[in-house]
């Protein structure tokens, strides 16, 4: 779950990370009122789930009421990389001496947290990584050991910030690491992390991603969840509690288990097709779940064929087949369906499907055959 900048800053503030005072508003009048309350100069900042807002004209300094109005009028409704600005965050403007970059993210390959710190902040870290990789000081943190003050200090020293920023940076990075780990984040990024002329270090931007799998233990995440941008298909799947990721191909994919669903996406590609989605219906592939999955896939106008790939384990092949038949009785499906059932009671499952076979519904005994047929039908 991606947080908007202001949500990220409010999250940072709960860990005592210094951020600017501000207000999130959705109208020009409210923006002006907020700016007047906060006191000038202020920054008017577009709240969208993409970076590079500054370059796109979505971050502007206002010295007085008239400028606050002008910028709010410009930014509200602005299209930034396809995201229309509906909310602006008005915050007290900061004086900047230097701009740095700081982040924590998970390095899955290393099975450790990765901290990155650079004296070259304010620009996209990807371009720093490309043009001047030595300018990024990296540390890998074992989650069991955590980040000690000593380690944080030598990391900060390796990043060659202005020495005046070192104490403040160590303090913020320790707090940010706590926020990142205790907060169940996939990413906590501050770009720019600024050194003020007065010597304070301060988070001027916030990019935070929560790990959606931890939603059950964070009551406050409902609010964040409500502001997530999902495409229509993803929203429908989310409402039905399905694990769905929208892709842009033409073969709708339904499988039981995330691993099999990923393999199904792969095999569709391998035989020259392109999957329209990833969809894992989980272990209990009953009629209810199958009907929901078929509905979501059916509503995708790009889908030209549907590949249902089931491996019977605890869920038996005949139950799944009955589930599919019942689901088809409930949902009017437009695209032809190819089914592969293997595993426990596969024979019985295939026999049930054979009774209902038509040009809209066929069963294949191997994954590769089924994939080829589905891809052929999608052409
Ligand atoms: P992004 O472009 O989406 O990453 O948005 P940021 O929040 O990082 O802002 C972009 C740039 O605007 C920063 O790198 C700063 O140079 C500038 N900026 C943002 N807030 C302030 C501020 O309070 N004062 C000043 N002087 N510049 C700011
Ligand atoms: Mn930024």
Coordinates of C-alpha atoms and ligand atoms in Angstrom, one line a residue:
X1 CA 0.0 0.0 0.0
X2 CA 1.5 3.3 -1.1
X3 CA 1.1 6.3 1.1
X4 CA 0.6 9.8 -0.2
X5 CA 3.4 12.2 1.0
X6 CA 1.3 13.8 3.7
X7 CA 0.3 10.3 5.0
X8 CA 3.9 9.4 5.1
X9 CA 4.9 12.5 6.9
X10 CA 2.1 11.9 9.5
X11 CA 3.5 8.4 9.9
X12 CA 7.0 9.7 10.3
X13 CA 5.9 12.3 12.9
X14 CA 4.6 9.4 15.1
X15 CA 8.3 8.3 15.2
X16 CA 9.4 11.8 16.1
X17 CA 11.1 12.3 12.7
X18 CA 11.2 16.1 12.0
X19 CA 8.7 17.1 9.3
X20 CA 7.1 20.4 8.4
X21 CA 3.7 21.4 9.8
X22 CA 1.0 21.2 7.2
X23 CA -2.6 20.6 6.2
X24 CA -4.1 18.4 3.5
X25 CA -6.9 20.1 1.6
X26 CA -9.0 19.4 -1.6
X27 CA -10.3 22.9 -2.6
X28 CA -8.6 26.2 -3.5
X29 CA -10.5 28.0 -0.7
X30 CA -9.3 25.5 1.9
X31 CA -5.8 25.7 0.5
X32 CA -5.7 29.5 0.9
X33 CA -7.2 29.3 4.4
X34 CA -4.6 26.7 5.4
X35 CA -1.7 28.7 4.0
X36 CA -2.9 31.8 5.9
X37 CA -3.1 29.8 9.1
X38 CA 0.3 28.2 8.6
X39 CA 2.0 31.5 7.7
X40 CA 4.2 32.4 4.7
X41 CA 6.2 31.3 2.9
X42 CA 4.4 27.9 2.3
X43 CA 4.9 25.1 -0.2
X44 CA 1.9 23.9 -2.1
X45 CA 2.4 20.2 -2.9
X46 CA 0.4 17.8 -5.2
X47 CA -0.6 14.6 -3.4
X48 CA -0.4 11.8 -6.0
X49 CA 1.1 8.3 -5.9
X50 CA 4.0 9.2 -8.3
X51 CA 7.3 10.8 -7.8
X52 CA 8.8 13.7 -9.8
X53 CA 6.0 16.1 -8.8
X54 CA 8.5 19.0 -8.6
X55 CA 9.5 18.7 -12.2
X56 CA 5.9 18.3 -13.3
X57 CA 4.9 21.6 -11.7
X58 CA 3.3 20.0 -8.7
X59 CA 5.4 21.6 -6.0
X60 CA 5.4 25.4 -5.7
X61 CA 6.5 28.0 -3.1
X62 CA 4.0 30.7 -2.2
X63 CA 5.1 33.9 -0.5
X64 CA 1.6 35.3 0.2
X65 CA -2.1 34.7 -0.1
X66 CA -2.3 35.6 -3.8
X67 CA 0.5 33.2 -4.7
X68 CA -1.0 30.4 -2.5
X69 CA -4.3 30.8 -4.4
X70 CA -2.6 30.9 -7.8
X71 CA -0.6 27.7 -7.1
X72 CA -3.5 25.8 -5.6
X73 CA -5.6 26.7 -8.6
X74 CA -2.9 25.4 -10.9
X75 CA -2.0 22.3 -9.0
X76 CA -5.5 21.0 -8.1
X77 CA -6.7 19.2 -11.2
X78 CA -3.2 19.0 -12.6
X79 CA -2.4 15.8 -14.5
X80 CA 0.9 14.3 -13.3
X81 CA 1.9 11.3 -15.3
X82 CA -1.8 10.3 -15.6
X83 CA -2.6 11.0 -12.0
X84 CA -5.1 13.9 -11.5
X85 CA -4.3 15.9 -8.4
X86 CA -7.3 15.9 -6.0
X87 CA -5.5 16.8 -2.8
X88 CA -2.8 19.3 -2.0
X89 CA -0.6 19.4 1.1
X90 CA 0.2 22.9 2.3
X91 CA 3.3 23.1 4.5
X92 CA 5.5 25.7 6.1
X93 CA 8.4 26.3 3.6
X94 CA 11.9 25.3 4.7
X95 CA 15.2 26.9 4.0
X96 CA 17.5 24.5 2.4
X97 CA 21.3 24.3 2.7
X98 CA 21.8 20.8 1.2
X99 CA 19.6 18.0 -0.1
X100 CA 20.3 14.4 0.7
X101 CA 18.7 11.0 0.1
X102 CA 17.9 8.3 2.7
X103 CA 15.9 5.1 2.5
X104 CA 15.3 1.7 3.9
X105 CA 13.9 -1.2 1.8
X106 CA 14.1 -4.9 1.8
X107 CA 16.8 -6.7 -0.1
X108 CA 15.1 -10.1 -0.7
X109 CA 18.2 -11.7 -2.2
X110 CA 20.4 -10.7 0.7
X111 CA 17.5 -11.5 3.2
X112 CA 18.4 -8.2 4.9
X113 CA 17.2 -4.7 5.1
X114 CA 19.0 -2.3 2.8
X115 CA 19.8 1.2 3.9
X116 CA 20.8 3.8 1.3
X117 CA 22.2 7.2 2.1
X118 CA 23.5 9.8 -0.4
X119 CA 24.8 13.3 -0.3
X120 CA 23.3 13.7 -3.8
X121 CA 19.6 14.0 -2.9
X122 CA 16.7 15.8 -4.4
X123 CA 17.2 14.0 -7.8
X124 CA 16.0 10.6 -8.6
X125 CA 18.1 8.0 -6.9
X126 CA 18.0 5.8 -10.0
X127 CA 20.0 8.4 -11.9
X128 CA 22.5 8.8 -9.1
X129 CA 22.9 5.0 -9.1
X130 CA 23.6 5.1 -12.8
X131 CA 25.9 8.2 -13.1
X132 CA 27.6 8.1 -9.8
X133 CA 27.0 4.9 -7.9
X134 CA 29.8 5.6 -5.4
X135 CA 27.8 8.5 -4.1
X136 CA 25.4 6.1 -2.5
X137 CA 26.5 4.7 0.9
X138 CA 24.7 1.3 1.4
X139 CA 24.4 -0.9 4.4
X140 CA 22.7 -4.3 4.8
X141 CA 21.1 -4.8 8.2
X142 CA 20.3 -8.1 9.6
X143 CA 16.7 -7.8 10.9
X144 CA 17.7 -9.8 14.0
X145 CA 20.5 -7.5 15.0
X146 CA 18.8 -4.3 14.0
X147 CA 20.6 -1.0 13.5
X148 CA 22.9 0.3 16.3
X149 CA 23.8 3.9 16.8
X150 CA 27.5 3.0 16.2
X151 CA 26.7 1.4 12.8
X152 CA 24.4 4.3 11.8
X153 CA 27.2 6.7 12.6
X154 CA 29.8 5.0 10.4
X155 CA 27.2 4.6 7.7
X156 CA 26.6 8.4 7.8
X157 CA 30.3 9.1 7.8
X158 CA 30.7 7.0 4.7
X159 CA 28.1 9.1 2.9
X160 CA 30.2 12.2 3.2
X161 CA 27.4 14.6 4.1
X162 CA 28.3 18.0 5.4
X163 CA 29.7 17.1 8.9
X164 CA 27.2 19.6 10.4
X165 CA 24.5 17.2 9.3
X166 CA 26.0 14.0 10.8
X167 CA 24.3 14.1 14.3
X168 CA 20.9 14.9 12.9
X169 CA 21.2 12.3 10.2
X170 CA 22.1 9.6 12.6
X171 CA 19.2 10.5 14.8
X172 CA 16.7 10.5 11.9
X173 CA 18.0 7.3 10.4
X174 CA 17.6 5.4 13.7
X175 CA 14.1 6.7 14.0
X176 CA 13.4 5.9 10.3
X177 CA 14.7 2.3 10.8
X178 CA 12.3 1.9 13.7
X179 CA 9.4 3.3 11.7
X180 CA 10.3 1.0 8.8
X181 CA 10.5 -2.2 10.8
X182 CA 7.8 -1.6 13.5
X183 CA 5.6 -0.1 10.9
X184 CA 5.7 -3.2 8.6
X185 CA 7.0 -1.1 5.7
X186 CA 8.4 -2.3 2.3
X187 CA 9.9 1.1 1.8
X188 CA 10.6 4.3 3.7
X189 CA 12.3 6.9 1.6
X190 CA 13.2 10.6 2.3
X191 CA 14.2 12.5 -0.8
X192 CA 15.3 15.2 -0.1
X193 CA 16.4 14.8 3.5
X194 CA 17.6 18.4 4.0
X195 CA 20.2 20.2 6.1
X196 CA 18.9 23.6 7.0
X197 CA 21.1 26.6 7.3
X198 CA 20.5 26.5 11.0
X199 CA 22.0 23.0 11.2
X200 CA 18.9 20.9 11.7
X201 CA 18.2 17.8 9.5
X202 CA 14.6 17.5 8.3
X203 CA 12.5 15.2 6.1
X204 CA 11.2 17.4 3.3
X205 CA 9.5 14.5 1.4
X206 CA 8.2 11.1 2.3
X207 CA 7.6 8.0 0.3
X208 CA 6.3 5.1 2.3
X209 CA 4.9 1.7 1.2
X210 CA 3.2 -0.5 3.8
X211 CA 3.4 -4.3 3.4
X212 CA -0.3 -5.1 2.7
X213 CA 0.2 -8.6 4.3
X214 CA 0.5 -6.9 7.7
X215 CA -2.9 -5.1 7.4
X216 CA -4.5 -7.3 10.0
X217 CA -2.3 -5.9 12.7
X218 CA -2.7 -2.2 11.8
X219 CA -6.1 -0.8 12.5
X220 CA -5.2 2.6 11.2
X221 CA -4.4 1.3 7.7
X222 CA -8.1 1.4 6.6
X223 CA -7.7 5.0 5.9
X224 CA -4.7 4.4 3.7
X225 CA -6.4 1.5 2.0
X226 CA -9.3 3.8 1.1
X227 CA -7.0 6.1 -0.8
X228 CA -5.2 3.4 -2.8
X229 CA -5.3 3.8 -6.6
X230 CA -6.4 0.5 -8.2
X231 CA -7.6 -0.1 -11.7
X232 CA -11.2 -1.1 -11.9
X233 CA -10.3 -4.8 -12.3
X234 CA -8.0 -4.7 -9.2
X235 CA -10.7 -2.9 -7.2
X236 CA -13.3 -5.5 -8.1
X237 CA -10.9 -8.3 -7.2
X238 CA -9.9 -6.6 -3.9
X239 CA -13.6 -6.3 -3.0
X240 CA -14.0 -10.0 -3.5
X241 CA -10.8 -10.7 -1.4
X242 CA -9.0 -12.2 -4.4
X243 CA -5.2 -12.0 -5.0
X244 CA -5.2 -10.3 -8.3
X245 CA -2.7 -8.3 -10.3
X246 CA -3.9 -6.7 -13.6
X247 CA -1.6 -7.1 -16.6
X248 CA -2.1 -6.0 -20.2
X249 CA -2.4 -9.1 -22.2
X250 CA -5.4 -11.1 -23.5
X251 CA -5.3 -14.5 -21.7
X252 CA -7.2 -14.4 -18.5
X253 CA -5.5 -16.6 -15.8
X254 CA -7.0 -18.3 -12.8
X255 CA -5.0 -20.7 -10.7
X256 CA -5.0 -22.1 -7.2
X257 CA -1.9 -21.1 -5.2
X258 CA 0.4 -18.2 -5.9
X259 CA 3.2 -20.4 -7.2
X260 CA 1.0 -22.1 -9.7
X261 CA -0.5 -18.8 -10.7
X262 CA 3.0 -17.4 -11.4
X263 CA 3.9 -20.5 -13.4
X264 CA 0.7 -20.1 -15.4
X265 CA 1.6 -16.5 -16.2
X266 CA 5.0 -17.7 -17.2
X267 CA 3.9 -20.5 -19.4
X268 CA 1.4 -18.3 -21.3
X269 CA 4.3 -16.0 -22.1
X270 CA 6.5 -19.0 -23.0
X271 CA 4.1 -20.3 -25.6
X272 CA 3.8 -16.9 -27.2
X273 CA 0.8 -15.4 -25.5
X274 CA 0.3 -12.6 -23.0
X275 CA -1.5 -12.9 -19.7
X276 CA -4.2 -10.4 -18.9
X277 CA -3.7 -10.9 -15.1
X278 CA -2.4 -12.9 -12.3
X279 CA -5.1 -14.4 -10.1
X280 CA -4.7 -16.8 -7.3
X281 CA -7.9 -18.2 -5.9
X282 CA -6.2 -19.9 -3.0
X283 CA -6.8 -23.4 -1.6
X284 CA -10.6 -23.7 -1.4
X285 CA -11.6 -23.4 -5.1
X286 CA -15.3 -23.7 -4.5
X287 CA -18.1 -22.5 -6.8
X288 CA -18.4 -19.2 -4.9
X289 CA -14.7 -18.3 -5.3
X290 CA -14.6 -19.5 -8.9
X291 CA -17.7 -17.5 -9.9
X292 CA -16.1 -14.4 -8.3
X293 CA -12.8 -15.0 -10.1
X294 CA -14.6 -15.5 -13.5
X295 CA -16.6 -12.3 -13.0
X296 CA -13.5 -10.3 -12.4
X297 CA -11.8 -11.8 -15.5
X298 CA -15.0 -11.5 -17.6
X299 CA -15.2 -7.7 -16.9
X300 CA -11.8 -7.2 -18.5
X301 CA -12.5 -6.2 -22.1
X302 CA -9.0 -7.3 -23.2
X303 CA -9.6 -10.9 -22.2
X304 CA -10.0 -13.1 -25.3
X305 CA -9.6 -16.5 -23.6
X306 CA -9.5 -17.8 -20.1
X307 CA -7.0 -20.4 -18.8
X308 CA -8.0 -22.1 -15.5
X309 CA -5.1 -24.0 -14.1
X310 CA -5.9 -26.2 -11.0
X311 CA -3.7 -28.6 -9.1
X312 CA -5.8 -30.6 -6.8
X313 CA -4.3 -31.2 -3.4
X314 CA -6.5 -30.8 -0.3
X315 CA -9.0 -29.3 -2.7
X316 CA -10.1 -32.2 -4.9
X317 CA -10.3 -32.1 -8.7
X318 CA -14.0 -33.2 -8.8
X319 CA -14.9 -30.5 -6.3
X320 CA -13.2 -27.9 -8.4
X321 CA -14.8 -29.1 -11.6
X322 CA -18.2 -29.0 -9.9
X323 CA -17.3 -25.5 -8.7
X324 CA -16.5 -24.4 -12.3
X325 CA -19.7 -25.9 -13.7
X326 CA -21.8 -24.2 -11.0
X327 CA -20.0 -20.9 -11.5
X328 CA -20.6 -21.0 -15.2
X329 CA -24.3 -21.4 -14.5
X330 CA -24.2 -18.2 -12.5
X331 CA -21.9 -16.0 -14.6
X332 CA -22.4 -15.4 -18.3
X333 CA -18.8 -15.7 -19.7
X334 CA -17.9 -14.3 -23.0
X335 CA -14.5 -15.7 -23.7
X336 CA -13.7 -19.4 -24.3
X337 CA -12.4 -21.3 -21.3
X338 CA -9.6 -23.9 -21.3
X339 CA -9.1 -25.9 -18.1
X340 CA -6.3 -28.1 -16.9
X341 CA -7.0 -30.1 -13.8
X342 CA -4.3 -32.3 -12.3
X343 CA -3.6 -33.8 -8.9
X344 CA -6.1 -35.4 -6.5
X345 CA -9.2 -36.7 -8.2
X346 CA -8.1 -35.2 -11.5
X347 CA -9.8 -38.0 -13.5
X348 CA -13.2 -37.5 -11.9
X349 CA -12.8 -33.7 -12.4
X350 CA -12.1 -34.1 -16.1
X351 CA -15.0 -36.5 -16.5
X352 CA -17.3 -33.8 -15.0
X353 CA -16.0 -31.2 -17.3
X354 CA -16.3 -33.6 -20.3
X355 CA -20.0 -33.7 -19.7
X356 CA -20.2 -30.0 -20.1
X357 CA -17.7 -29.6 -22.9
X358 CA -18.4 -27.2 -25.8
X359 CA -16.6 -24.8 -28.0
X360 CA -16.7 -22.4 -25.0
X361 CA -15.3 -24.9 -22.5
X362 CA -12.6 -27.5 -23.1
X363 CA -10.4 -29.5 -20.8
X364 CA -6.7 -30.4 -21.5
X365 CA -4.7 -32.8 -19.4
X366 CA -1.4 -31.0 -19.4
X367 CA -0.5 -27.4 -18.6
X368 CA 1.4 -26.9 -21.8
X369 CA -1.4 -28.1 -24.0
X370 CA -3.9 -26.0 -22.1
X371 CA -1.6 -22.9 -22.4
X372 CA -1.2 -23.4 -26.1
X373 CA -4.9 -23.8 -26.7
X374 CA -5.7 -20.7 -24.6
X375 CA -3.1 -18.6 -26.4
X376 CA -4.4 -19.9 -29.8
X377 CA -8.0 -19.0 -28.9
X378 CA -6.9 -15.5 -27.8
X379 CA -5.5 -14.7 -31.3
Ligands
LIG1 P1 9.0 15.3 -5.7 O1 9.5 16.1 -6.9 O2 7.8 14.6 -6.0 O3 10.1 14.3 -5.2 O4 8.7 16.3 -4.5 P2 9.6 16.9 -3.3 O5 8.7 17.0 -2.1 O6 10.8 16.1 -3.2 O7 9.9 18.4 -3.8 C1 10.7 18.6 -4.9 C2 11.7 19.7 -4.7 O8 11.0 20.9 -4.3 C3 12.7 19.4 -3.5 O9 13.8 18.7 -3.9 C4 13.1 20.9 -3.2 O10 14.1 21.3 -4.0 C5 11.8 21.7 -3.5 N1 11.1 22.0 -2.2 C6 10.2 21.2 -1.6 N2 9.8 21.8 -0.4 C7 10.5 22.9 -0.3 C8 10.7 23.9 0.8 O11 10.0 23.8 1.8 N3 11.5 24.9 0.5 C9 12.3 25.0 -0.6 N4 13.1 26.0 -0.7 N5 12.2 24.1 -1.6 C10 11.4 23.0 -1.4
LIG2 MN1 11.0 13.9 -3.5

